[in-house]
Coordinates of N, CA and C in Angstrom, one line a residue:
X1 N 0.8 -1.2 0.0 CA 0.0 0.0 0.0 C 0.9 1.2 0.0
X2 N 0.6 2.2 -0.9 CA 1.3 3.4 -1.0 C 0.5 4.5 -0.4
X3 N 1.1 5.3 0.5 CA 0.5 6.5 1.1 C 1.3 7.7 0.9
X4 N 0.7 8.9 1.0 CA 1.5 10.2 0.9 C 1.4 10.8 2.3
X5 N 2.5 11.2 2.9 CA 2.5 11.9 4.2 C 3.2 13.2 4.0
X6 N 2.5 14.3 4.4 CA 3.2 15.6 4.4 C 3.9 15.8 5.7
X7 N 3.3 15.4 6.8 CA 3.9 15.5 8.1 C 4.7 14.2 8.4
X8 N 6.0 14.4 8.9 CA 6.8 13.2 9.2 C 6.3 12.4 10.3
X9 N 6.6 11.1 10.2 CA 6.4 10.2 11.3 C 7.8 9.6 11.8
X10 N 7.9 9.2 13.0 CA 9.2 8.7 13.5 C 9.2 7.2 13.3
X11 N 10.4 6.8 12.9 CA 10.6 5.3 12.7 C 12.1 5.0 13.2
X12 N 12.5 3.8 13.0 CA 13.8 3.3 13.4 C 14.5 2.7 12.2
X13 N 15.8 2.9 12.1 CA 16.5 2.3 11.0 C 17.9 1.8 11.6
X14 N 18.2 0.6 11.2 CA 19.5 0.0 11.6 C 20.6 0.2 10.6
X15 N 21.8 0.2 11.1 CA 23.0 0.4 10.3 C 24.1 -0.5 10.8
X16 N 25.0 -0.8 9.9 CA 26.3 -1.3 10.3 C 27.2 -0.1 10.7
X17 N 28.1 -0.3 11.6 CA 29.1 0.8 12.0 C 30.4 0.3 11.3
X18 N 30.9 1.1 10.4 CA 32.1 0.9 9.7 C 33.0 2.1 9.8
X19 N 34.1 1.9 10.5 CA 35.0 3.1 10.8 C 34.2 4.3 11.4
X20 N 33.3 4.0 12.3 CA 32.5 5.0 13.0 C 31.4 5.6 12.1
X21 N 31.2 5.1 10.9 CA 30.2 5.7 10.0 C 29.0 4.7 10.0
X22 N 27.8 5.3 9.7 CA 26.6 4.6 9.6 C 26.4 4.1 8.1
X23 N 26.4 2.8 7.9 CA 26.4 2.3 6.6 C 25.2 1.3 6.4
X24 N 24.4 1.5 5.4 CA 23.3 0.6 5.2 C 23.7 -0.7 4.5
X25 N 22.8 -1.6 4.2 CA 23.1 -2.9 3.6 C 23.6 -2.7 2.2
X26 N 23.5 -1.6 1.5 CA 23.9 -1.4 0.2 C 25.2 -0.5 0.1
X27 N 25.8 -0.4 1.3 CA 27.1 0.3 1.4 C 27.0 1.8 1.3
X28 N 25.8 2.4 1.4 CA 25.6 3.8 1.4 C 25.9 4.4 2.8
X29 N 26.6 5.5 2.9 CA 26.9 6.1 4.2 C 25.9 7.2 4.5
X30 N 25.4 7.2 5.7 CA 24.4 8.2 6.2 C 25.0 9.0 7.3
X31 N 24.4 10.2 7.6 CA 24.8 11.0 8.7 C 23.6 11.5 9.4
X32 N 23.8 11.6 10.7 CA 22.8 12.2 11.6 C 22.5 13.6 11.2
X33 N 21.2 14.0 11.2 CA 20.9 15.4 10.9 C 20.7 15.7 9.4
X34 N 21.1 14.8 8.5 CA 21.0 15.0 7.1 C 19.7 14.5 6.6
X35 N 19.2 15.2 5.5 CA 17.9 14.7 4.9 C 18.3 14.0 3.6
X36 N 17.6 13.0 3.3 CA 17.8 12.2 2.1 C 16.5 12.1 1.3
X37 N 16.7 12.2 0.0 CA 15.5 12.1 -0.9 C 15.8 11.1 -2.0
X38 N 14.8 10.5 -2.5 CA 14.9 9.5 -3.6 C 13.8 9.7 -4.5
X39 N 14.1 9.6 -5.8 CA 13.0 9.8 -6.8 C 12.7 8.4 -7.4
X40 N 11.5 8.4 -8.0 CA 11.1 7.2 -8.7 C 10.0 6.5 -7.8
X41 N 9.5 5.4 -8.4 CA 8.4 4.7 -7.7 C 9.0 4.0 -6.5
X42 N 8.4 4.2 -5.3 CA 8.8 3.6 -4.0 C 8.3 2.2 -3.9
X43 N 9.3 1.2 -3.6 CA 8.9 -0.2 -3.4 C 10.0 -0.9 -2.6
X44 N 9.6 -2.0 -2.0 CA 10.5 -2.8 -1.1 C 11.4 -3.7 -1.9
X45 N 12.4 -4.2 -1.1 CA 13.2 -5.3 -1.6 C 14.6 -4.9 -2.0
X46 N 15.4 -5.9 -2.3 CA 16.8 -5.7 -2.6 C 16.9 -4.9 -3.9
X47 N 15.9 -5.0 -4.8 CA 15.9 -4.3 -6.0 C 14.8 -3.2 -5.9
X48 N 14.4 -2.8 -4.7 CA 13.4 -1.8 -4.5 C 14.0 -0.4 -4.6
X49 N 13.2 0.5 -4.2 CA 13.5 1.9 -4.3 C 12.9 2.6 -3.1
X50 N 13.8 3.3 -2.3 CA 13.3 4.0 -1.1 C 14.2 3.7 0.1
X51 N 13.9 4.5 1.1 CA 14.7 4.3 2.3 C 13.9 3.4 3.3
X52 N 14.4 2.3 3.6 CA 13.7 1.3 4.5 C 13.8 1.7 6.0
X53 N 12.8 1.6 6.7 CA 12.8 1.8 8.1 C 11.6 1.1 8.7
X54 N 11.6 1.0 10.1 CA 10.5 0.2 10.8 C 9.8 1.0 11.8
X55 N 8.6 0.7 12.0 CA 7.8 1.3 13.1 C 8.3 1.0 14.5
X56 N 8.7 -0.2 14.7 CA 9.2 -0.7 16.0 C 10.7 -1.0 15.9
X57 N 11.4 -0.6 17.0 CA 12.8 -0.8 17.0 C 13.2 -2.2 16.8
X58 N 12.5 -3.2 17.5 CA 12.8 -4.6 17.4 C 12.7 -5.1 16.0
X59 N 11.9 -4.5 15.1 CA 11.8 -5.0 13.8 C 13.1 -4.7 13.0
X60 N 13.9 -3.7 13.3 CA 15.1 -3.4 12.6 C 16.1 -4.6 12.8
X61 N 16.0 -5.3 13.9 CA 17.0 -6.4 14.2 C 17.0 -7.5 13.1
X62 N 15.9 -7.6 12.4 CA 15.8 -8.6 11.4 C 16.8 -8.4 10.2
X63 N 17.2 -7.2 10.0 CA 18.0 -6.9 8.8 C 19.5 -6.8 9.0
X64 N 19.9 -6.8 10.3 CA 21.4 -6.7 10.6 C 21.7 -7.7 11.6
X65 N 23.0 -8.2 11.6 CA 23.4 -9.2 12.6 C 24.0 -8.5 13.8
X66 N 23.1 -8.2 14.7 CA 23.5 -7.5 16.0 C 24.2 -8.4 16.9
X67 N 24.2 -9.7 16.6 CA 24.9 -10.7 17.5 C 26.4 -10.7 17.2
X68 N 26.7 -10.5 15.9 CA 28.1 -10.8 15.5 C 28.8 -9.6 14.8
X69 N 28.1 -8.5 14.6 CA 28.6 -7.4 13.9 C 28.4 -6.1 14.7
X70 N 29.2 -5.1 14.4 CA 29.0 -3.8 15.1 C 27.8 -3.1 14.3
X71 N 26.7 -3.0 15.0 CA 25.5 -2.3 14.4 C 24.9 -1.3 15.3
X72 N 24.1 -0.5 14.8 CA 23.4 0.5 15.7 C 22.1 0.8 15.1
X73 N 21.3 1.5 15.9 CA 19.9 1.9 15.5 C 19.7 3.4 15.7
X74 N 19.1 4.0 14.7 CA 18.8 5.4 14.7 C 17.3 5.7 14.7
X75 N 16.9 6.8 15.3 CA 15.6 7.3 15.1 C 15.6 8.1 13.9
X76 N 14.5 8.1 13.2 CA 14.4 8.8 11.9 C 13.0 9.4 11.7
X77 N 12.9 10.3 10.8 CA 11.7 10.8 10.3 C 11.5 10.4 8.8
X78 N 10.3 10.0 8.5 CA 10.0 9.7 7.1 C 8.8 10.5 6.7
X79 N 8.7 10.8 5.4 CA 7.5 11.4 4.9 C 7.5 11.3 3.4
X80 N 6.6 11.9 2.7 CA 6.5 11.8 1.3 C 5.8 10.6 0.8
X81 N 6.2 10.0 -0.3 CA 5.6 8.8 -0.7 C 6.2 7.6 0.1
X82 N 5.3 6.8 0.7 CA 5.7 5.8 1.6 C 5.0 4.5 1.2
X83 N 5.7 3.4 1.0 CA 5.1 2.1 0.8 C 5.1 1.4 2.2
X84 N 3.9 1.0 2.6 CA 3.7 0.4 3.9 C 3.6 -1.1 3.7
X85 N 4.4 -1.9 4.5 CA 4.4 -3.3 4.3 C 4.3 -4.0 5.7
X86 N 3.4 -4.9 5.8 CA 3.2 -5.6 7.1 C 3.6 -7.1 6.7
X87 N 4.7 -7.5 7.1 CA 5.2 -8.8 6.8 C 4.9 -9.8 8.0
X88 N 4.1 -10.8 7.8 CA 3.8 -11.7 8.8 C 4.4 -13.0 8.7
X89 N 5.4 -13.2 7.7 CA 6.0 -14.5 7.5 C 6.8 -15.0 8.7
X90 N 7.6 -14.1 9.3 CA 8.4 -14.4 10.4 C 7.9 -13.8 11.7
X91 N 6.6 -13.6 11.8 CA 6.0 -12.8 12.9 C 5.5 -11.5 12.3
X92 N 5.2 -10.6 13.1 CA 4.6 -9.4 12.5 C 5.6 -8.2 12.5
X93 N 5.9 -7.7 11.4 CA 6.8 -6.6 11.2 C 6.2 -5.5 10.4
X94 N 6.2 -4.3 11.0 CA 5.8 -3.1 10.3 C 7.0 -2.4 9.6
X95 N 6.9 -2.4 8.3 CA 8.1 -1.8 7.6 C 7.6 -0.7 6.6
X96 N 8.5 0.2 6.4 CA 8.2 1.3 5.5 C 9.4 1.5 4.5
X97 N 9.0 1.9 3.3 CA 10.0 2.4 2.3 C 9.6 3.7 1.9
X98 N 10.4 4.7 2.1 CA 10.0 6.1 1.9 C 10.8 6.9 0.9
X99 N 10.3 8.0 0.4 CA 11.0 8.8 -0.5 C 11.9 9.9 0.2
X100 N 11.6 10.1 1.5 CA 12.3 11.1 2.3 C 12.7 10.4 3.6
X101 N 13.9 10.7 4.1 CA 14.4 10.2 5.3 C 15.3 11.2 6.0
X102 N 15.2 11.4 7.2 CA 16.1 12.2 8.0 C 16.5 11.5 9.3
X103 N 17.8 11.3 9.5 CA 18.3 10.6 10.7 C 18.3 11.6 11.8
X104 N 17.6 11.3 12.9 CA 17.5 12.2 14.0 C 18.6 12.0 15.0
X105 N 18.8 10.7 15.4 CA 19.7 10.4 16.5 C 20.1 9.0 16.5
X106 N 21.4 8.8 16.8 CA 21.9 7.4 17.0 C 21.6 7.0 18.4
X107 N 20.9 5.9 18.6 CA 20.6 5.5 20.0 C 21.8 4.8 20.7
X108 N 21.9 5.1 21.9 CA 23.0 4.5 22.7 C 22.5 3.1 23.1
X109 N 23.4 2.3 23.5 CA 23.0 0.9 24.0 C 22.0 1.0 25.1
X110 N 22.3 1.9 26.0 CA 21.3 2.1 27.2 C 19.9 2.4 26.7
X111 N 19.8 3.3 25.7 CA 18.5 3.7 25.1 C 17.8 2.5 24.4
X112 N 18.6 1.7 23.7 CA 18.1 0.5 23.1 C 17.5 -0.5 24.1
X113 N 18.3 -0.8 25.2 CA 17.9 -1.7 26.2 C 16.7 -1.1 27.0
X114 N 16.7 0.2 27.2 CA 15.6 0.8 27.9 C 14.3 0.7 27.0
X115 N 14.4 0.8 25.7 CA 13.3 0.6 24.8 C 12.7 -0.9 25.0
X116 N 13.7 -1.8 25.0 CA 13.3 -3.3 25.2 C 12.6 -3.5 26.5
X117 N 13.1 -2.9 27.5 CA 12.5 -3.0 28.9 C 11.0 -2.5 28.9
X118 N 10.7 -1.7 27.9 CA 9.3 -1.1 27.9 C 8.4 -1.8 26.9
X119 N 8.9 -2.8 26.2 CA 8.0 -3.5 25.2 C 6.9 -4.1 26.0
X120 N 5.7 -3.7 25.7 CA 4.5 -4.3 26.4 C 3.5 -4.8 25.4
X121 N 3.6 -4.4 24.1 CA 2.5 -4.7 23.2 C 2.4 -6.2 22.9
X122 N 3.4 -7.0 23.0 CA 3.3 -8.5 22.8 C 4.6 -9.2 23.1
X123 N 4.4 -10.5 23.4 CA 5.5 -11.3 23.8 C 6.4 -11.5 22.5
X124 N 5.8 -11.6 21.4 CA 6.6 -11.9 20.1 C 7.7 -10.8 19.9
X125 N 7.3 -9.5 20.1 CA 8.2 -8.4 19.9 C 9.4 -8.5 20.9
X126 N 9.1 -8.8 22.1 CA 10.2 -9.0 23.1 C 11.0 -10.2 22.8
X127 N 10.4 -11.3 22.4 CA 11.1 -12.5 22.0 C 12.1 -12.2 20.9
X128 N 11.6 -11.5 19.9 CA 12.5 -11.1 18.7 C 13.7 -10.3 19.2
X129 N 13.4 -9.3 20.1 CA 14.5 -8.5 20.6 C 15.5 -9.4 21.4
X130 N 15.1 -10.3 22.2 CA 16.0 -11.2 23.0 C 16.7 -12.1 22.1
X131 N 16.1 -12.6 21.0 CA 16.7 -13.5 20.1 C 17.8 -12.8 19.3
X132 N 17.6 -11.5 18.8 CA 18.4 -10.9 17.8 C 19.4 -9.8 18.3
X133 N 19.3 -9.5 19.6 CA 20.2 -8.4 20.1 C 21.2 -9.0 21.1
X134 N 22.4 -8.7 21.0 CA 23.4 -9.2 22.0 C 23.1 -8.6 23.4
X135 N 22.9 -9.5 24.3 CA 22.6 -9.0 25.7 C 23.8 -9.4 26.6
X136 N 24.1 -8.6 27.6 CA 25.1 -8.9 28.6 C 24.4 -9.9 29.6
X137 N 25.2 -10.5 30.4 CA 24.6 -11.4 31.5 C 23.7 -10.6 32.4
X138 N 24.1 -9.4 32.7 CA 23.2 -8.5 33.6 C 21.9 -8.3 32.9
X139 N 21.9 -8.0 31.6 CA 20.6 -7.8 30.9 C 19.8 -9.0 30.8
X140 N 20.4 -10.2 30.6 CA 19.7 -11.4 30.6 C 19.0 -11.7 31.9
X141 N 19.8 -11.5 33.0 CA 19.2 -11.6 34.3 C 18.1 -10.7 34.6
X142 N 18.1 -9.5 34.1 CA 17.0 -8.5 34.3 C 15.8 -9.1 33.6
X143 N 15.9 -9.5 32.3 CA 14.7 -10.0 31.6 C 14.2 -11.3 32.3
X144 N 15.1 -12.1 32.7 CA 14.7 -13.4 33.3 C 13.9 -13.1 34.6
X145 N 14.3 -12.1 35.4 CA 13.6 -11.8 36.6 C 12.3 -11.0 36.3
X146 N 12.3 -10.1 35.4 CA 11.1 -9.3 35.1 C 10.0 -10.2 34.6
X147 N 10.4 -11.2 33.8 CA 9.4 -12.1 33.1 C 9.4 -13.5 33.7
X148 N 9.7 -13.6 35.0 CA 9.8 -15.0 35.6 C 8.4 -15.7 35.5
X149 N 7.3 -15.1 35.3 CA 6.0 -15.7 35.2 C 5.5 -15.8 33.8
X150 N 6.4 -15.5 32.8 CA 6.0 -15.6 31.4 C 6.8 -16.7 30.7
X151 N 6.2 -17.9 30.5 CA 6.9 -19.0 30.0 C 7.4 -18.8 28.6
X152 N 6.8 -18.0 27.8 CA 7.3 -17.7 26.4 C 8.6 -16.9 26.4
X153 N 8.6 -15.9 27.3 CA 9.9 -15.1 27.3 C 11.0 -15.9 28.0
X154 N 10.7 -16.7 29.0 CA 11.7 -17.5 29.7 C 12.2 -18.6 28.7
X155 N 11.4 -19.2 27.9 CA 11.8 -20.2 26.9 C 12.8 -19.5 25.9
X156 N 12.4 -18.3 25.5 CA 13.3 -17.6 24.5 C 14.6 -17.3 25.2
X157 N 14.6 -16.9 26.4 CA 15.9 -16.6 27.1 C 16.7 -17.9 27.2
X158 N 16.1 -19.0 27.6 CA 16.8 -20.3 27.8 C 17.3 -20.7 26.5
X159 N 16.5 -20.7 25.4 CA 17.0 -21.2 24.1 C 18.1 -20.3 23.5
X160 N 17.9 -19.0 23.5 CA 18.8 -18.1 22.7 C 19.9 -17.6 23.6
X161 N 19.8 -17.5 24.9 CA 20.8 -17.0 25.7 C 21.5 -18.0 26.6
X162 N 20.7 -19.0 27.1 CA 21.3 -20.1 27.9 C 22.3 -19.6 28.9
X163 N 23.3 -20.5 29.2 CA 24.3 -20.0 30.1 C 25.3 -19.1 29.3
X164 N 26.1 -18.4 29.9 CA 27.0 -17.5 29.2 C 27.9 -18.3 28.3
X165 N 28.4 -19.4 28.7 CA 29.3 -20.2 27.9 C 28.5 -20.7 26.6
X166 N 27.3 -21.2 26.8 CA 26.4 -21.7 25.7 C 26.2 -20.5 24.8
X167 N 25.9 -19.4 25.3 CA 25.5 -18.2 24.5 C 26.7 -17.8 23.6
X168 N 27.9 -17.8 24.2 CA 29.1 -17.5 23.4 C 29.3 -18.5 22.2
X169 N 29.0 -19.8 22.5 CA 29.1 -20.8 21.4 C 28.1 -20.6 20.4
X170 N 26.8 -20.2 20.7 CA 25.8 -20.0 19.8 C 26.1 -18.8 18.9
X171 N 26.8 -17.8 19.5 CA 27.1 -16.6 18.7 C 28.1 -17.0 17.5
X172 N 28.9 -18.0 17.8 CA 29.9 -18.4 16.7 C 29.2 -19.2 15.6
X173 N 28.1 -19.8 15.9 CA 27.4 -20.6 14.9 C 26.1 -20.1 14.4
X174 N 25.6 -19.1 15.1 CA 24.2 -18.6 14.8 C 24.2 -17.8 13.5

């Protein structure tokens, strides 16, 4: 579905960090505070056209290897022509491809973890975050304690994080 927005909405976009620079999957370098425009028909995919971003922070983790690479997440504004995609194949992901993008801020690790600690809309969102984001033992313990009565979240923690030694081994093969 294509929509036109004159007023910007806030989204999240993930990047690899290469020599301190924000680099997308197509090796394009982006900078905080800059505005980016693209012409042509907006569409998704590797051969698509537009700036991809996500409504929810945890959805960005699908596109980059936060477990094994240096990655980061930025808050963004998008507007103009926007293709909206709801992908339910691997769970529910809200994705956008837009003709306009402005990077507002690179989130710190503490801000990313704080966001995850506030996920309340569903267990699947939290499970995806736990699965795809590198967590310290202290962070694992926090989620284990906070969700000690939630078998879905505990199962995700056990399976994807396990003991610290198991977790480090999974990172090498995941």
